[in-house]
Amino acid sequence: MDVNFEYYKIFYFVAKYGNITKAAAALGSNQPNVTRVMKLLESQLNCRLFVREARGVSLTAEGERLYSHVEIAYRHLLNAQEEIKGQEASGGGTVEIGATETALHLFLLCVLHDFKTEYPAIRIKIHNHTTPETIRHLISGKLDFAVITTPFETPKGVLCEKVLDFKEILVGGTQYRHLCEKELELKDVEGCAWVGLGRGSATYELYRNFFWEHKMDIELDMEVATSDLMLPLLENNLGIGFVPEVLARPSLEKGNLVQLPVSCVLPGRSIQIVSDKGRGKSPAAAAFYKYIKNRTT
């Protein structure tokens, strides 16, 4: 089957805008021509890609699957176009990075500041998802590489390199100050309200397993999507939770949080840079990757 690649470009814009008229305007074409091409594409692929709605069109299941591939291919083509135009030669280009909240605050922000000072023409796009989601986006080709926190399952074909170790501590608001007087067993705080990253995150699975190992079954009273949302909740005495020590330190010094000393050893954690072994990097991505590696050696 020989499909005109221009059809996929038109399909990309129709799917992106969800509206044939808007897609035609973006393409510099007209609505009848775009409609005709979409019908030809559906005929050649022998499936329905769009469903007409009152305000435009929506993708069918087959259309969603096709778009997931076309969207990646279109982005790669745009990046290649930038390189051919000489943007890379002049020190430009774009880097697509997946990063978890903790990795961003503990490591990546500082690196980004210094890198942009040295390479001001390179554009950076940061995508923030949970660790499992970030790995999926990396494997699908949507990211150049990822900077994420352990633990995570390492898929085949990816390279993982540690860039930073960090430790977490148990903290709570000032109403938990009475628990700071002595070293605690985990059983001593079992009845407290708990705040933590929610289901689907690597941190949630880490501490669920940690509690199971200590014969405990803790349910979170408050779940958050990102780690930076935890500190305000903890400072307002809405529970206790495990947070990176570096992130908690300013609040501890101000007296807004207190550290609860526990006798057991908490799980060790690290930040790792993850890349796809089988996919080459653009000059911009390669420059950033090398810059990170040099910062950690």
Tab-separated table of C-alpha atoms in Angstrom:
chain	number	residue	atom	x	y	z
A	1	MET	CA	0.000	0.000	0.000
A	2	ASP	CA	1.545	3.300	-1.166
A	3	VAL	CA	-0.021	6.199	0.774
A	4	ASN	CA	0.927	9.734	-0.170
A	5	PHE	CA	2.843	11.116	2.808
A	6	GLU	CA	1.164	14.484	2.304
A	7	TYR	CA	-2.043	12.758	3.426
A	8	TYR	CA	-0.454	12.069	6.821
A	9	LYS	CA	0.526	15.711	7.190
A	10	ILE	CA	-3.058	16.784	6.516
A	11	PHE	CA	-4.332	14.068	8.864
A	12	TYR	CA	-1.987	15.400	11.581
A	13	PHE	CA	-3.443	18.914	11.390
A	14	VAL	CA	-7.059	17.723	11.301
A	15	ALA	CA	-6.442	15.513	14.348
A	16	LYS	CA	-4.521	18.273	16.131
A	17	TYR	CA	-7.207	20.921	15.690
A	18	GLY	CA	-10.234	18.618	15.719
A	19	ASN	CA	-11.696	20.856	13.046
A	20	ILE	CA	-11.369	20.614	9.260
A	21	THR	CA	-11.766	24.360	8.672
A	22	LYS	CA	-9.007	25.238	11.177
A	23	ALA	CA	-6.765	22.537	9.741
A	24	ALA	CA	-7.273	23.871	6.226
A	25	ALA	CA	-6.351	27.391	7.378
A	26	ALA	CA	-3.178	26.130	9.070
A	27	LEU	CA	-2.227	24.231	5.909
A	28	GLY	CA	-3.011	27.125	3.571
A	29	SER	CA	-5.583	24.923	1.842
A	30	ASN	CA	-9.374	24.812	1.744
A	31	GLN	CA	-12.005	22.699	3.485
A	32	PRO	CA	-13.179	20.679	0.428
A	33	ASN	CA	-9.608	19.647	-0.385
A	34	VAL	CA	-8.857	18.594	3.201
A	35	THR	CA	-12.121	16.630	3.354
A	36	ARG	CA	-11.304	14.922	0.050
A	37	VAL	CA	-7.818	13.899	1.241
A	38	MET	CA	-9.161	12.489	4.512
A	39	LYS	CA	-11.672	10.379	2.608
A	40	LEU	CA	-8.886	9.103	0.348
A	41	LEU	CA	-6.735	8.236	3.386
A	42	GLU	CA	-9.603	6.381	5.044
A	43	SER	CA	-10.219	4.506	1.802
A	44	GLN	CA	-6.567	3.496	1.441
A	45	LEU	CA	-6.290	2.434	5.091
A	46	ASN	CA	-9.695	0.733	4.896
A	47	CYS	CA	-10.905	2.190	8.187
A	48	ARG	CA	-12.724	5.186	9.572
A	49	LEU	CA	-10.437	7.762	11.180
A	50	PHE	CA	-12.844	10.552	12.188
A	51	VAL	CA	-16.331	10.986	13.554
A	52	ARG	CA	-18.141	14.220	12.740
A	53	GLU	CA	-19.443	16.201	15.708
A	54	ALA	CA	-21.327	19.462	16.120
A	55	ARG	CA	-18.176	21.558	16.523
A	56	GLY	CA	-15.733	19.571	14.434
A	57	VAL	CA	-14.395	16.028	14.305
A	58	SER	CA	-13.030	13.525	16.802
A	59	LEU	CA	-10.744	10.554	16.290
A	60	THR	CA	-11.966	6.981	16.222
A	61	ALA	CA	-9.962	4.279	17.988
A	62	GLU	CA	-8.119	3.612	14.711
A	63	GLY	CA	-7.538	7.342	14.289
A	64	GLU	CA	-6.080	7.601	17.793
A	65	ARG	CA	-3.640	4.781	17.042
A	66	LEU	CA	-2.571	6.393	13.767
A	67	TYR	CA	-2.172	9.829	15.375
A	68	SER	CA	0.077	8.435	18.129
A	69	HIS	CA	2.560	7.468	15.402
A	70	VAL	CA	2.064	10.382	13.019
A	71	GLU	CA	2.479	12.948	15.814
A	72	ILE	CA	5.897	11.503	16.749
A	73	ALA	CA	7.000	11.288	13.112
A	74	TYR	CA	5.898	14.852	12.416
A	75	ARG	CA	7.880	16.184	15.386
A	76	HIS	CA	10.987	14.294	14.272
A	77	LEU	CA	10.628	15.694	10.764
A	78	LEU	CA	10.406	19.242	12.121
A	79	ASN	CA	13.520	18.689	14.207
A	80	ALA	CA	15.331	17.315	11.153
A	81	GLN	CA	14.219	20.337	9.169
A	82	GLU	CA	15.749	22.607	11.811
A	83	GLU	CA	19.038	20.746	11.529
A	84	ILE	CA	19.084	20.987	7.723
A	85	LYS	CA	18.447	24.716	7.912
A	86	GLY	CA	21.625	25.015	9.900
A	87	GLN	CA	20.179	25.803	13.326
A	88	GLU	CA	22.214	23.023	14.884
A	89	ALA	CA	25.386	24.273	13.232
A	90	SER	CA	24.837	27.669	14.857
A	91	GLY	CA	24.319	26.072	18.267
A	92	GLY	CA	20.525	25.873	18.171
A	93	GLY	CA	17.960	23.088	18.160
A	94	THR	CA	15.418	21.622	20.573
A	95	VAL	CA	15.743	19.078	23.363
A	96	GLU	CA	12.691	17.182	24.650
A	97	ILE	CA	13.197	16.011	28.245
A	98	GLY	CA	10.925	14.015	30.520
A	99	ALA	CA	11.413	14.818	34.214
A	100	THR	CA	9.750	13.922	37.484
A	101	GLU	CA	9.067	16.711	39.955
A	102	THR	CA	11.711	15.524	42.411
A	103	ALA	CA	14.375	15.153	39.716
A	104	LEU	CA	13.560	18.626	38.445
A	105	HIS	CA	13.936	20.326	41.837
A	106	LEU	CA	16.878	18.331	43.183
A	107	PHE	CA	19.022	18.199	40.058
A	108	LEU	CA	17.725	19.431	36.740
A	109	LEU	CA	16.906	23.078	37.559
A	110	CYS	CA	20.493	23.877	38.466
A	111	VAL	CA	21.818	22.080	35.377
A	112	LEU	CA	19.328	23.869	33.129
A	113	HIS	CA	20.377	27.283	34.404
A	114	ASP	CA	24.053	26.682	33.701
A	115	PHE	CA	23.413	24.917	30.386
A	116	LYS	CA	21.248	27.749	29.037
A	117	THR	CA	23.973	30.216	29.967
A	118	GLU	CA	26.438	28.276	27.838
A	119	TYR	CA	24.006	27.287	25.038
A	120	PRO	CA	21.395	30.087	24.863
A	121	ALA	CA	20.218	29.140	21.349
A	122	ILE	CA	19.100	25.622	22.318
A	123	ARG	CA	15.437	25.380	23.244
A	124	ILE	CA	14.375	23.067	26.056
A	125	LYS	CA	10.964	21.396	26.345
A	126	ILE	CA	10.293	19.707	29.687
A	127	HIS	CA	7.479	17.194	30.046
A	128	ASN	CA	6.385	16.429	33.605
A	129	HIS	CA	4.720	13.054	34.198
A	130	THR	CA	4.943	10.228	36.692
A	131	THR	CA	7.983	7.964	36.326
A	132	PRO	CA	6.069	5.127	34.548
A	133	GLU	CA	4.456	7.610	32.140
A	134	THR	CA	7.786	9.276	31.404
A	135	ILE	CA	9.378	5.925	30.526
A	136	ARG	CA	6.494	5.116	28.183
A	137	HIS	CA	6.923	8.462	26.405
A	138	LEU	CA	10.671	7.837	26.092
A	139	ILE	CA	10.187	4.398	24.527
A	140	SER	CA	7.558	5.739	22.126
A	141	GLY	CA	10.042	8.310	20.836
A	142	LYS	CA	8.386	11.437	22.253
A	143	LEU	CA	11.433	12.287	24.400
A	144	ASP	CA	15.154	12.588	23.725
A	145	PHE	CA	15.866	11.286	27.229
A	146	ALA	CA	14.442	11.349	30.749
A	147	VAL	CA	15.673	12.417	34.177
A	148	ILE	CA	13.676	10.457	36.738
A	149	THR	CA	13.741	9.111	40.287
A	150	THR	CA	14.081	5.505	41.353
A	151	PRO	CA	12.541	3.028	41.693
A	152	PHE	CA	11.363	2.106	38.214
A	153	GLU	CA	11.312	-0.959	36.013
A	154	THR	CA	14.025	-0.817	33.370
A	155	PRO	CA	12.649	-1.823	29.956
A	156	LYS	CA	14.827	-3.590	27.430
A	157	GLY	CA	16.853	-1.308	25.220
A	158	VAL	CA	17.208	1.632	27.618
A	159	LEU	CA	20.356	2.879	29.325
A	160	CYS	CA	20.157	4.097	32.937
A	161	GLU	CA	22.926	6.160	34.527
A	162	LYS	CA	22.840	7.506	38.085
A	163	VAL	CA	23.457	11.220	38.485
A	164	LEU	CA	22.526	11.859	42.137
A	165	ASP	CA	21.707	10.006	45.358
A	166	PHE	CA	19.265	11.575	47.799
A	167	LYS	CA	17.509	10.567	50.993
A	168	GLU	CA	14.025	11.171	52.298
A	169	ILE	CA	12.890	11.930	55.830
A	170	LEU	CA	9.589	11.708	57.673
A	171	VAL	CA	8.143	15.136	58.457
A	172	GLY	CA	4.950	16.726	59.719
A	173	GLY	CA	3.555	20.086	60.778
A	174	THR	CA	4.100	21.690	64.168
A	175	GLN	CA	1.221	19.782	65.778
A	176	TYR	CA	3.404	16.668	65.501
A	177	ARG	CA	6.217	18.225	67.529
A	178	HIS	CA	5.471	15.891	70.445
A	179	LEU	CA	6.607	12.986	68.243
A	180	CYS	CA	10.126	14.435	67.931
A	181	GLU	CA	11.141	13.737	71.519
A	182	LYS	CA	12.439	10.214	70.894
A	183	GLU	CA	13.290	7.812	68.098
A	184	LEU	CA	10.112	6.252	66.783
A	185	GLU	CA	9.132	2.834	65.565
A	186	LEU	CA	6.919	2.895	62.481
A	187	LYS	CA	4.116	1.430	64.604
A	188	ASP	CA	4.217	4.620	66.697
A	189	VAL	CA	2.968	6.704	63.762
A	190	GLU	CA	0.698	4.142	62.138
A	191	GLY	CA	-2.430	5.962	63.327
A	192	CYS	CA	-1.384	9.370	61.971
A	193	ALA	CA	-2.865	10.922	58.854
A	194	TRP	CA	-0.566	10.308	55.874
A	195	VAL	CA	0.150	12.535	52.874
A	196	GLY	CA	1.939	11.212	49.782
A	197	LEU	CA	2.196	10.884	46.032
A	198	GLY	CA	-0.798	9.018	44.677
A	199	ARG	CA	-1.404	5.738	42.919
A	200	GLY	CA	0.400	5.327	39.625
A	201	SER	CA	3.560	7.013	40.886
A	202	ALA	CA	6.805	5.165	41.592
A	203	THR	CA	6.959	6.751	45.062
A	204	TYR	CA	3.555	5.369	45.992
A	205	GLU	CA	4.624	1.825	45.055
A	206	LEU	CA	7.958	2.245	46.848
A	207	TYR	CA	6.398	3.114	50.180
A	208	ARG	CA	3.519	0.687	49.848
A	209	ASN	CA	6.105	-2.107	49.563
A	210	PHE	CA	8.139	-0.534	52.368
A	211	PHE	CA	5.168	-0.640	54.737
A	212	TRP	CA	4.290	-4.188	53.734
A	213	GLU	CA	7.831	-5.261	54.621
A	214	HIS	CA	7.206	-3.815	58.084
A	215	LYS	CA	3.862	-5.628	58.420
A	216	MET	CA	1.872	-2.419	57.966
A	217	ASP	CA	-0.843	-1.427	55.527
A	218	ILE	CA	-0.948	2.362	55.335
A	219	GLU	CA	-3.591	4.135	53.274
A	220	LEU	CA	-2.944	7.738	52.269
A	221	ASP	CA	-5.413	10.221	53.716
A	222	MET	CA	-4.381	12.801	51.105
A	223	GLU	CA	-2.907	11.978	47.693
A	224	VAL	CA	-1.077	14.553	45.573
A	225	ALA	CA	0.021	14.466	41.956
A	226	THR	CA	3.425	16.130	42.404
A	227	SER	CA	5.942	16.278	45.229
A	228	ASP	CA	5.897	20.082	45.495
A	229	LEU	CA	2.243	19.891	46.568
A	230	MET	CA	3.161	17.867	49.644
A	231	LEU	CA	4.983	20.567	51.628
A	232	PRO	CA	2.029	23.022	51.902
A	233	LEU	CA	-0.234	20.196	53.094
A	234	LEU	CA	2.319	18.985	55.620
A	235	GLU	CA	3.029	22.514	56.876
A	236	ASN	CA	-0.697	22.976	57.493
A	237	ASN	CA	-0.825	19.907	59.759
A	238	LEU	CA	-2.836	17.770	57.358
A	239	GLY	CA	-0.668	14.717	58.015
A	240	ILE	CA	2.850	13.338	57.922
A	241	GLY	CA	4.827	12.079	54.959
A	242	PHE	CA	8.180	11.208	53.420
A	243	VAL	CA	9.868	13.999	51.459
A	244	PRO	CA	13.390	14.565	50.133
A	245	GLU	CA	15.496	16.082	52.894
A	246	VAL	CA	16.831	18.813	50.605
A	247	LEU	CA	13.313	20.001	49.762
A	248	ALA	CA	12.186	19.893	53.408
A	249	ARG	CA	15.217	21.715	54.819
A	250	PRO	CA	13.979	25.320	54.293
A	251	SER	CA	10.658	24.541	56.003
A	252	LEU	CA	12.468	22.777	58.851
A	253	GLU	CA	14.753	25.774	59.362
A	254	LYS	CA	11.780	28.160	59.431
A	255	GLY	CA	10.004	25.949	61.973
A	256	ASN	CA	7.081	25.202	59.660
A	257	LEU	CA	7.899	21.481	59.681
A	258	VAL	CA	9.363	19.070	62.200
A	259	GLN	CA	11.318	15.905	61.463
A	260	LEU	CA	10.028	12.696	62.989
A	261	PRO	CA	13.017	10.434	63.744
A	262	VAL	CA	12.367	6.797	62.879
A	263	SER	CA	14.528	3.871	63.905
A	264	CYS	CA	14.235	1.915	60.641
A	265	VAL	CA	16.286	2.536	57.522
A	266	LEU	CA	14.263	4.294	54.830
A	267	PRO	CA	14.573	3.194	51.180
A	268	GLY	CA	17.515	4.712	49.332
A	269	ARG	CA	16.689	6.733	46.242
A	270	SER	CA	18.528	8.225	43.311
A	271	ILE	CA	18.008	10.338	40.205
A	272	GLN	CA	18.935	8.707	36.928
A	273	ILE	CA	19.222	9.801	33.330
A	274	VAL	CA	17.497	7.324	31.013
A	275	SER	CA	17.929	7.104	27.245
A	276	ASP	CA	16.994	4.794	24.391
A	277	LYS	CA	20.041	2.780	23.292
A	278	GLY	CA	18.663	2.196	19.822
A	279	ARG	CA	17.910	5.793	18.919
A	280	GLY	CA	20.435	8.452	18.046
A	281	LYS	CA	20.351	11.941	19.550
A	282	SER	CA	20.179	15.227	17.713
A	283	PRO	CA	23.217	17.485	18.159
A	284	ALA	CA	21.262	19.608	20.657
A	285	ALA	CA	20.168	16.580	22.691
A	286	ALA	CA	23.656	15.113	22.539
A	287	ALA	CA	25.133	18.388	23.818
A	288	PHE	CA	22.756	18.492	26.768
A	289	TYR	CA	23.265	14.817	27.560
A	290	LYS	CA	27.035	15.272	27.553
A	291	TYR	CA	26.691	18.371	29.717
A	292	ILE	CA	24.724	16.426	32.356
A	293	LYS	CA	27.242	13.609	32.325
A	294	ASN	CA	30.131	16.028	32.799
A	295	ARG	CA	28.350	17.546	35.788
A	296	THR	CA	28.203	14.182	37.525
A	297	THR	CA	31.752	12.919	36.899
